[in-house]
């Protein structure tokens, strides 16, 4: 895989610390400056003392103490001047994600660091609902959300909040793919029910299976029916994995039909909870401009309003610690561990699902006894009696030694089954 990045670079610890300290100096300093109008402050110094050398040399912790408020969207219009230093770091992060990772045109996107992928997905649906209502006079019952049955629960949650219907598209039980015929049937059903405007969610790594939807197939069906639609990619889990696959893919802004992408930093990137990222094409986010927020410079375009600038600094620090090449190496190691696990499961004839370029392995529940699932903290698809799957996520903390122990226990269980 060829990695050419304009904004995403690896920096030394000294370079990272210097950059963050410069940003904090450009922000308001609540401990020194006269700031009478802000309903905010740095963290309580009686609890969060910032006198230790340890904290002064840790840029992310230092930023949490300074407590910058990144309210608003700093790629759109103006923003609160008092936090301009760390706002610029947020813009640097968004350039790394939107331009370098997801191939947006430089200056051709808007976005922000959200408090998690759930909000980021809701942000997309909110934008497109408002766009359809403002530009086309759409009524609520004419707008529909389409997403697979494997999609994250933030989609039905958002549908509920936005008072929109969600049509669940079935997936193949074995491949976890959305079949073209099923997607077409769902679209026809929606049209028959009076739906005219479609908000479509394509998954880049579903929560349970790591499966990846094909947005091109969705586009082709929607255009066959000549309907108005917006396409959002939920890459909350897979966004820092799938783009580093061995083969080039076009689930990014090189596809002109993709309007927005969500990616979580608190999953693969191991940033603090909750840290999501939302990016969309220019000309869309203003559909949710809150004009009532006139006391906020630039007003507000986000669901959350006030949010911590420290989360942006945390993402920036992680990305510049690795750089794109070291990150590719890290993901490659995790995929190698995933390949090893799959090979062992094949030898044991244990049925599982694995998206080829992802690091999630989801095993049929009947193949794993409950005591083994509990011992290794496997996550069930459902916590009720009808659970069909357990998943393993190959993160940094999952070493080959852990996997060997798991395979050993499964092997012993299989031997007991054979004897009985």
Coordinates of C-alpha atoms in Angstrom, one line a residue:
X1 CA 0.0 0.0 0.0
X2 CA 1.4 3.4 -1.0
X3 CA 0.9 6.1 1.7
X4 CA 1.2 9.7 0.6
X5 CA 0.0 12.2 3.2
X6 CA 0.1 16.0 3.1
X7 CA -0.9 16.8 6.7
X8 CA -0.4 13.6 8.7
X9 CA 3.2 13.5 9.8
X10 CA 5.1 11.8 12.5
X11 CA 6.6 14.2 15.1
X12 CA 9.0 13.8 17.9
X13 CA 7.8 14.1 21.6
X14 CA 9.6 17.5 21.8
X15 CA 7.8 18.7 18.6
X16 CA 4.5 17.6 19.9
X17 CA 4.9 19.2 23.3
X18 CA 6.1 22.5 21.7
X19 CA 3.2 22.6 19.3
X20 CA 0.6 22.0 22.0
X21 CA 2.2 24.5 24.4
X22 CA 2.2 27.1 21.6
X23 CA -1.5 26.4 21.1
X24 CA -2.3 26.8 24.8
X25 CA -0.4 30.1 24.9
X26 CA -2.7 31.3 22.1
X27 CA -5.8 30.4 24.1
X28 CA -7.3 32.4 27.0
X29 CA -5.5 31.6 30.2
X30 CA -8.1 31.5 33.0
X31 CA -5.4 31.5 35.7
X32 CA -3.8 34.8 34.5
X33 CA -6.1 36.7 32.1
X34 CA -9.1 38.8 33.0
X35 CA -12.0 36.9 31.4
X36 CA -15.3 38.2 32.8
X37 CA -17.7 36.9 30.1
X38 CA -17.1 33.2 29.9
X39 CA -19.1 30.7 31.8
X40 CA -16.1 28.4 31.9
X41 CA -12.7 28.0 33.6
X42 CA -9.8 25.7 33.8
X43 CA -10.3 22.7 36.0
X44 CA -10.4 23.3 39.7
X45 CA -6.8 23.5 40.7
X46 CA -7.5 22.2 44.2
X47 CA -8.5 18.9 42.6
X48 CA -6.5 19.1 39.4
X49 CA -3.2 20.7 40.4
X50 CA -1.0 21.6 37.4
X51 CA 2.2 22.3 39.3
X52 CA 4.0 18.9 38.7
X53 CA 6.6 18.5 36.1
X54 CA 4.8 15.3 35.0
X55 CA 1.7 17.2 34.0
X56 CA 3.6 20.1 32.3
X57 CA 5.3 17.6 30.1
X58 CA 2.2 15.7 29.1
X59 CA 0.5 17.8 26.4
X60 CA -2.9 16.1 26.5
X61 CA -3.2 16.2 30.3
X62 CA -2.0 19.8 30.3
X63 CA -4.8 20.6 27.8
X64 CA -7.4 18.9 30.0
X65 CA -6.3 21.2 32.9
X66 CA -6.5 24.3 30.7
X67 CA -10.0 23.2 29.7
X68 CA -10.5 24.8 26.3
X69 CA -14.1 24.9 25.0
X70 CA -14.3 24.1 21.3
X71 CA -18.0 25.0 20.9
X72 CA -19.0 25.3 17.3
X73 CA -17.5 24.1 14.0
X74 CA -14.0 25.6 13.3
X75 CA -14.0 24.8 9.6
X76 CA -17.0 27.0 9.1
X77 CA -17.0 30.7 9.5
X78 CA -15.6 32.3 12.7
X79 CA -15.1 30.7 16.1
X80 CA -14.5 31.8 19.7
X81 CA -11.3 33.8 19.6
X82 CA -10.2 32.9 23.2
X83 CA -9.5 29.3 22.2
X84 CA -7.9 29.9 18.7
X85 CA -4.7 28.0 19.6
X86 CA -6.3 24.6 20.2
X87 CA -9.0 25.2 17.6
X88 CA -6.1 25.3 15.0
X89 CA -4.9 21.9 16.3
X90 CA -8.4 20.6 15.8
X91 CA -8.3 21.8 12.2
X92 CA -5.0 20.1 11.7
X93 CA -6.5 16.8 12.9
X94 CA -9.4 17.2 10.5
X95 CA -7.1 17.8 7.6
X96 CA -5.3 14.5 8.5
X97 CA -8.6 12.7 8.6
X98 CA -10.7 14.3 5.9
X99 CA -8.0 15.1 3.3
X100 CA -5.2 12.5 3.9
X101 CA -7.2 9.5 5.1
X102 CA -10.6 10.0 3.3
X103 CA -9.4 12.0 0.2
X104 CA -11.5 15.1 0.6
X105 CA -10.5 18.2 -1.3
X106 CA -8.4 20.5 0.8
X107 CA -10.8 23.2 2.1
X108 CA -13.7 21.2 0.7
X109 CA -15.1 19.8 3.9
X110 CA -16.5 20.8 7.3
X111 CA -16.3 18.8 10.5
X112 CA -15.5 18.6 14.2
X113 CA -14.3 16.4 17.0
X114 CA -17.6 15.1 18.5
X115 CA -18.2 13.4 21.9
X116 CA -18.4 10.0 20.1
X117 CA -19.6 8.2 17.0
X118 CA -23.3 8.1 18.2
X119 CA -23.5 11.9 18.0
X120 CA -21.5 12.0 14.8
X121 CA -24.0 9.6 13.1
X122 CA -26.9 11.7 14.5
X123 CA -25.3 14.9 13.2
X124 CA -25.3 13.4 9.7
X125 CA -29.0 12.4 9.9
X126 CA -29.9 15.8 11.4
X127 CA -28.2 17.7 8.6
X128 CA -29.9 15.7 5.8
X129 CA -33.3 15.7 7.4
X130 CA -33.1 19.5 7.6
X131 CA -31.7 19.8 4.1
X132 CA -34.6 17.8 2.7
X133 CA -37.1 19.9 4.7
X134 CA -35.5 23.3 3.8
X135 CA -34.7 22.7 0.1
X136 CA -37.5 20.4 -0.9
X137 CA -40.2 21.2 1.6
X138 CA -40.2 17.6 2.7
X139 CA -42.5 16.4 5.5
X140 CA -41.2 14.2 8.2
X141 CA -43.2 11.2 7.0
X142 CA -41.7 11.6 3.6
X143 CA -38.1 11.1 4.8
X144 CA -36.8 7.7 5.6
X145 CA -33.5 6.2 6.9
X146 CA -32.2 3.1 5.3
X147 CA -29.5 1.0 7.1
X148 CA -28.6 -2.7 7.5
X149 CA -29.9 -4.9 10.3
X150 CA -26.2 -5.0 11.5
X151 CA -26.0 -1.2 11.8
X152 CA -25.1 0.5 15.1
X153 CA -28.0 1.3 17.5
X154 CA -27.2 5.0 17.1
X155 CA -29.1 4.9 13.8
X156 CA -32.5 3.9 15.3
X157 CA -31.7 6.1 18.3
X158 CA -31.2 9.1 15.9
X159 CA -34.3 8.1 13.9
X160 CA -36.3 8.2 17.1
X161 CA -35.0 11.7 18.1
X162 CA -35.5 13.1 14.6
X163 CA -39.0 11.6 14.3
X164 CA -38.0 9.7 11.2
X165 CA -38.7 6.1 10.2
X166 CA -35.9 3.6 10.0
X167 CA -36.2 0.8 7.4
X168 CA -34.0 -2.1 8.4
X169 CA -32.4 -3.8 5.4
X170 CA -31.7 -7.6 5.9
X171 CA -28.2 -9.0 5.4
X172 CA -27.1 -12.4 4.3
X173 CA -26.7 -14.7 7.4
X174 CA -23.3 -16.0 6.2
X175 CA -21.6 -13.1 4.4
X176 CA -23.3 -10.2 6.3
X177 CA -23.7 -8.5 2.9
X178 CA -26.7 -6.5 1.9
X179 CA -28.0 -8.3 -1.2
X180 CA -29.0 -6.0 -4.1
X181 CA -32.4 -7.6 -4.3
X182 CA -33.1 -7.0 -0.6
X183 CA -32.0 -3.4 -0.9
X184 CA -34.2 -2.9 -3.9
X185 CA -37.1 -4.4 -2.2
X186 CA -36.6 -2.1 0.8
X187 CA -36.5 0.9 -1.4
X188 CA -39.7 -0.2 -3.2
X189 CA -41.4 -0.7 0.1
X190 CA -40.4 2.8 1.3
X191 CA -41.7 4.4 -1.9
X192 CA -45.0 2.5 -1.6
X193 CA -45.3 3.9 1.9
X194 CA -45.0 7.5 0.5
X195 CA -41.3 8.0 1.2
X196 CA -39.6 10.4 -1.2
X197 CA -36.3 11.4 0.5
X198 CA -33.7 8.8 1.6
X199 CA -30.9 9.1 4.3
X200 CA -28.8 6.0 3.6
X201 CA -26.2 4.6 6.0
X202 CA -23.3 2.5 4.7
X203 CA -21.2 0.7 7.4
X204 CA -17.4 0.6 7.3
X205 CA -17.0 -2.0 10.0
X206 CA -20.2 -3.0 11.8
X207 CA -20.0 -3.2 15.6
X208 CA -20.6 -6.9 15.9
X209 CA -19.1 -8.3 12.7
X210 CA -16.8 -5.7 11.3
X211 CA -18.6 -6.1 8.0
X212 CA -18.3 -3.4 5.3
X213 CA -21.3 -2.4 3.1
X214 CA -20.9 -1.6 -0.6
X215 CA -22.1 2.0 -1.1
X216 CA -21.9 1.8 -4.9
X217 CA -24.5 -1.0 -4.9
X218 CA -26.7 1.3 -2.8
X219 CA -26.2 4.2 -5.1
X220 CA -27.0 2.2 -8.2
X221 CA -30.4 1.0 -6.8
X222 CA -31.4 4.5 -5.5
X223 CA -30.6 6.1 -8.9
X224 CA -32.5 3.3 -10.6
X225 CA -35.6 4.7 -8.8
X226 CA -34.5 8.3 -9.3
X227 CA -35.0 9.3 -5.7
X228 CA -33.3 12.1 -3.7
X229 CA -30.8 10.7 -1.2
X230 CA -27.8 11.4 0.9
X231 CA -25.2 8.7 1.7
X232 CA -23.4 8.7 5.0
X233 CA -20.6 6.2 5.9
X234 CA -20.5 5.0 9.5
X235 CA -16.8 4.2 9.9
X236 CA -16.9 4.6 13.7
X237 CA -15.1 1.3 14.2
X238 CA -13.5 0.6 10.8
X239 CA -12.3 4.1 9.9
X240 CA -8.8 3.6 11.2
X241 CA -8.5 0.0 9.9
X242 CA -10.2 -0.4 6.6
X243 CA -8.5 2.5 4.7
X244 CA -5.2 0.7 5.4
X245 CA -6.2 -2.4 3.6
X246 CA -3.8 -4.0 1.1
X247 CA -6.0 -3.1 -1.8
X248 CA -7.3 0.4 -2.7
X249 CA -10.9 1.1 -1.9
X250 CA -13.2 4.0 -2.8
X251 CA -15.2 4.3 0.4
X252 CA -14.1 7.8 0.8
X253 CA -14.7 11.3 -0.7
X254 CA -13.4 10.3 -4.1
X255 CA -16.8 8.8 -4.5
X256 CA -18.9 11.9 -5.2
X257 CA -22.1 10.3 -3.8
X258 CA -20.6 10.0 -0.3
X259 CA -21.6 13.1 1.6
X260 CA -20.2 12.4 5.1
X261 CA -18.2 10.0 7.2
X262 CA -18.1 9.2 10.9
X263 CA -15.0 7.8 12.6
X264 CA -14.3 7.1 16.3
X265 CA -11.0 7.9 17.9
X266 CA -11.7 6.1 21.1
X267 CA -11.8 2.7 19.5
X268 CA -8.8 1.7 17.4
X269 CA -7.0 5.0 18.0
X270 CA -7.3 4.5 21.8
X271 CA -8.1 8.1 22.5
X272 CA -10.1 9.0 25.7
X273 CA -13.8 8.3 25.7
X274 CA -15.8 9.9 24.1
X275 CA -14.0 11.1 21.0
X276 CA -15.7 10.8 17.6
X277 CA -15.0 12.6 14.4
X278 CA -17.5 13.9 11.9
X279 CA -16.6 15.2 8.4
X280 CA -18.9 16.2 5.6
X281 CA -18.7 18.0 2.2
X282 CA -18.8 21.8 2.2
X283 CA -22.3 23.2 1.8
X284 CA -24.1 20.8 4.1
X285 CA -23.4 21.5 7.8
X286 CA -25.1 24.9 7.6
X287 CA -28.4 23.1 7.4
X288 CA -28.2 22.8 11.2
X289 CA -26.9 26.3 12.0
X290 CA -28.4 27.3 15.3
X291 CA -29.1 31.0 14.7
X292 CA -30.3 31.4 18.3
X293 CA -26.8 30.9 19.6
X294 CA -25.9 34.5 18.8
X295 CA -23.7 34.9 21.9
X296 CA -21.4 32.2 20.4
X297 CA -19.0 33.6 17.9
X298 CA -19.8 31.9 14.6
X299 CA -22.9 30.4 16.3
X300 CA -23.2 26.6 16.6
X301 CA -23.6 23.8 14.2
X302 CA -23.2 20.8 16.4
X303 CA -25.5 18.6 18.5
X304 CA -23.4 18.9 21.6
X305 CA -22.6 22.6 21.8
X306 CA -19.8 22.9 24.3
X307 CA -17.1 20.2 23.9
X308 CA -13.6 19.7 25.2
X309 CA -10.7 20.9 23.1
X310 CA -8.5 18.3 24.9
X311 CA -10.1 15.6 22.9
X312 CA -8.8 17.2 19.7
X313 CA -5.3 17.5 21.2
X314 CA -5.5 13.8 22.2
X315 CA -6.3 12.7 18.6
X316 CA -3.6 15.0 17.2
X317 CA -1.0 13.7 19.7
X318 CA -1.8 10.0 18.8
X319 CA -1.7 10.6 15.1
X320 CA 1.6 12.6 15.2
X321 CA 3.1 10.0 17.5
X322 CA 2.6 7.3 14.9
X323 CA 2.6 9.0 11.6
X324 CA 0.8 7.2 8.7
X325 CA 3.5 4.6 8.1
X326 CA 3.8 3.4 11.7
X327 CA 0.0 3.3 11.9
X328 CA -0.1 1.1 8.9
X329 CA 2.5 -1.2 10.6
X330 CA 0.4 -1.4 13.7
X331 CA -2.8 -2.3 11.8
X332 CA -0.8 -4.9 9.8
X333 CA 0.3 -6.6 13.0
X334 CA -3.3 -6.7 14.3
X335 CA -4.4 -8.2 11.0
X336 CA -1.7 -10.8 11.2
X337 CA -2.9 -11.8 14.7
X338 CA -6.5 -12.0 13.3
X339 CA -5.3 -14.2 10.4
X340 CA -3.6 -16.5 13.0
X341 CA -6.8 -16.8 15.0
X342 CA -8.8 -17.6 11.9
X343 CA -6.4 -20.3 10.9
X344 CA -6.7 -22.0 14.3
X345 CA -10.5 -21.8 14.2
X346 CA -10.4 -23.3 10.7
X347 CA -8.3 -26.2 12.0
X348 CA -10.9 -26.7 14.8
X349 CA -13.7 -26.4 12.3
X350 CA -15.3 -23.7 14.4
X351 CA -17.7 -21.5 12.3
X352 CA -17.1 -17.8 12.3
X353 CA -17.4 -14.6 10.3
X354 CA -14.5 -12.3 9.4
X355 CA -14.4 -9.4 7.0
X356 CA -11.1 -9.9 5.2
X357 CA -9.5 -6.5 5.9
X358 CA -10.8 -6.1 9.4
X359 CA -9.7 -7.3 12.9
X360 CA -12.9 -8.6 14.3
X361 CA -13.7 -12.3 14.4
X362 CA -17.3 -13.3 15.3
X363 CA -17.9 -16.9 16.3
X364 CA -21.1 -18.9 16.3
X365 CA -22.3 -19.1 19.9
X366 CA -23.0 -22.8 19.8
X367 CA -19.3 -23.4 19.2
X368 CA -18.2 -21.6 22.4
X369 CA -19.4 -22.8 25.8
X370 CA -20.6 -20.1 28.1
X371 CA -17.8 -20.6 30.7
X372 CA -15.2 -20.0 28.0
X373 CA -17.0 -16.9 26.7
X374 CA -17.2 -15.6 30.2
X375 CA -13.5 -16.4 30.9
X376 CA -12.3 -14.4 27.9
X377 CA -14.9 -11.7 28.1
X378 CA -16.3 -12.4 24.6
X379 CA -19.0 -9.9 23.7
X380 CA -22.4 -11.5 22.8
X381 CA -24.6 -10.3 20.0
X382 CA -27.4 -10.3 22.4
X383 CA -27.5 -10.7 26.2
X384 CA -30.7 -12.7 26.1
X385 CA -31.2 -16.4 25.7
X386 CA -31.3 -16.2 21.9
X387 CA -27.7 -15.1 21.4
X388 CA -26.2 -16.4 18.2
X389 CA -22.7 -14.9 18.1
X390 CA -19.7 -14.0 20.2
X391 CA -17.1 -11.5 18.9
X392 CA -13.4 -11.1 19.5
X393 CA -11.8 -7.7 18.7
X394 CA -8.1 -7.9 18.0
X395 CA -6.9 -4.8 19.7
X396 CA -3.4 -3.9 21.0
X397 CA -4.0 -5.6 24.3
X398 CA -4.9 -9.0 22.6
X399 CA -1.6 -10.8 22.4
X400 CA -1.0 -14.1 20.6
X401 CA -0.5 -15.7 24.1
X402 CA -4.1 -14.8 25.0
X403 CA -5.3 -16.2 21.7
X404 CA -3.3 -19.4 22.3
X405 CA -4.9 -19.9 25.7
X406 CA -8.3 -19.4 24.1
X407 CA -7.7 -21.9 21.3
X408 CA -6.3 -24.4 23.9
X409 CA -9.6 -24.1 25.9
X410 CA -11.7 -24.5 22.7
X411 CA -9.6 -27.5 21.7
X412 CA -10.2 -29.2 25.1
X413 CA -13.9 -28.4 24.8
X414 CA -14.0 -30.0 21.4
X415 CA -12.3 -33.2 22.7
X416 CA -15.0 -33.5 25.4
X417 CA -17.7 -33.1 22.8
X418 CA -16.1 -35.9 20.7
X419 CA -15.9 -38.2 23.7
X420 CA -19.5 -37.6 24.6

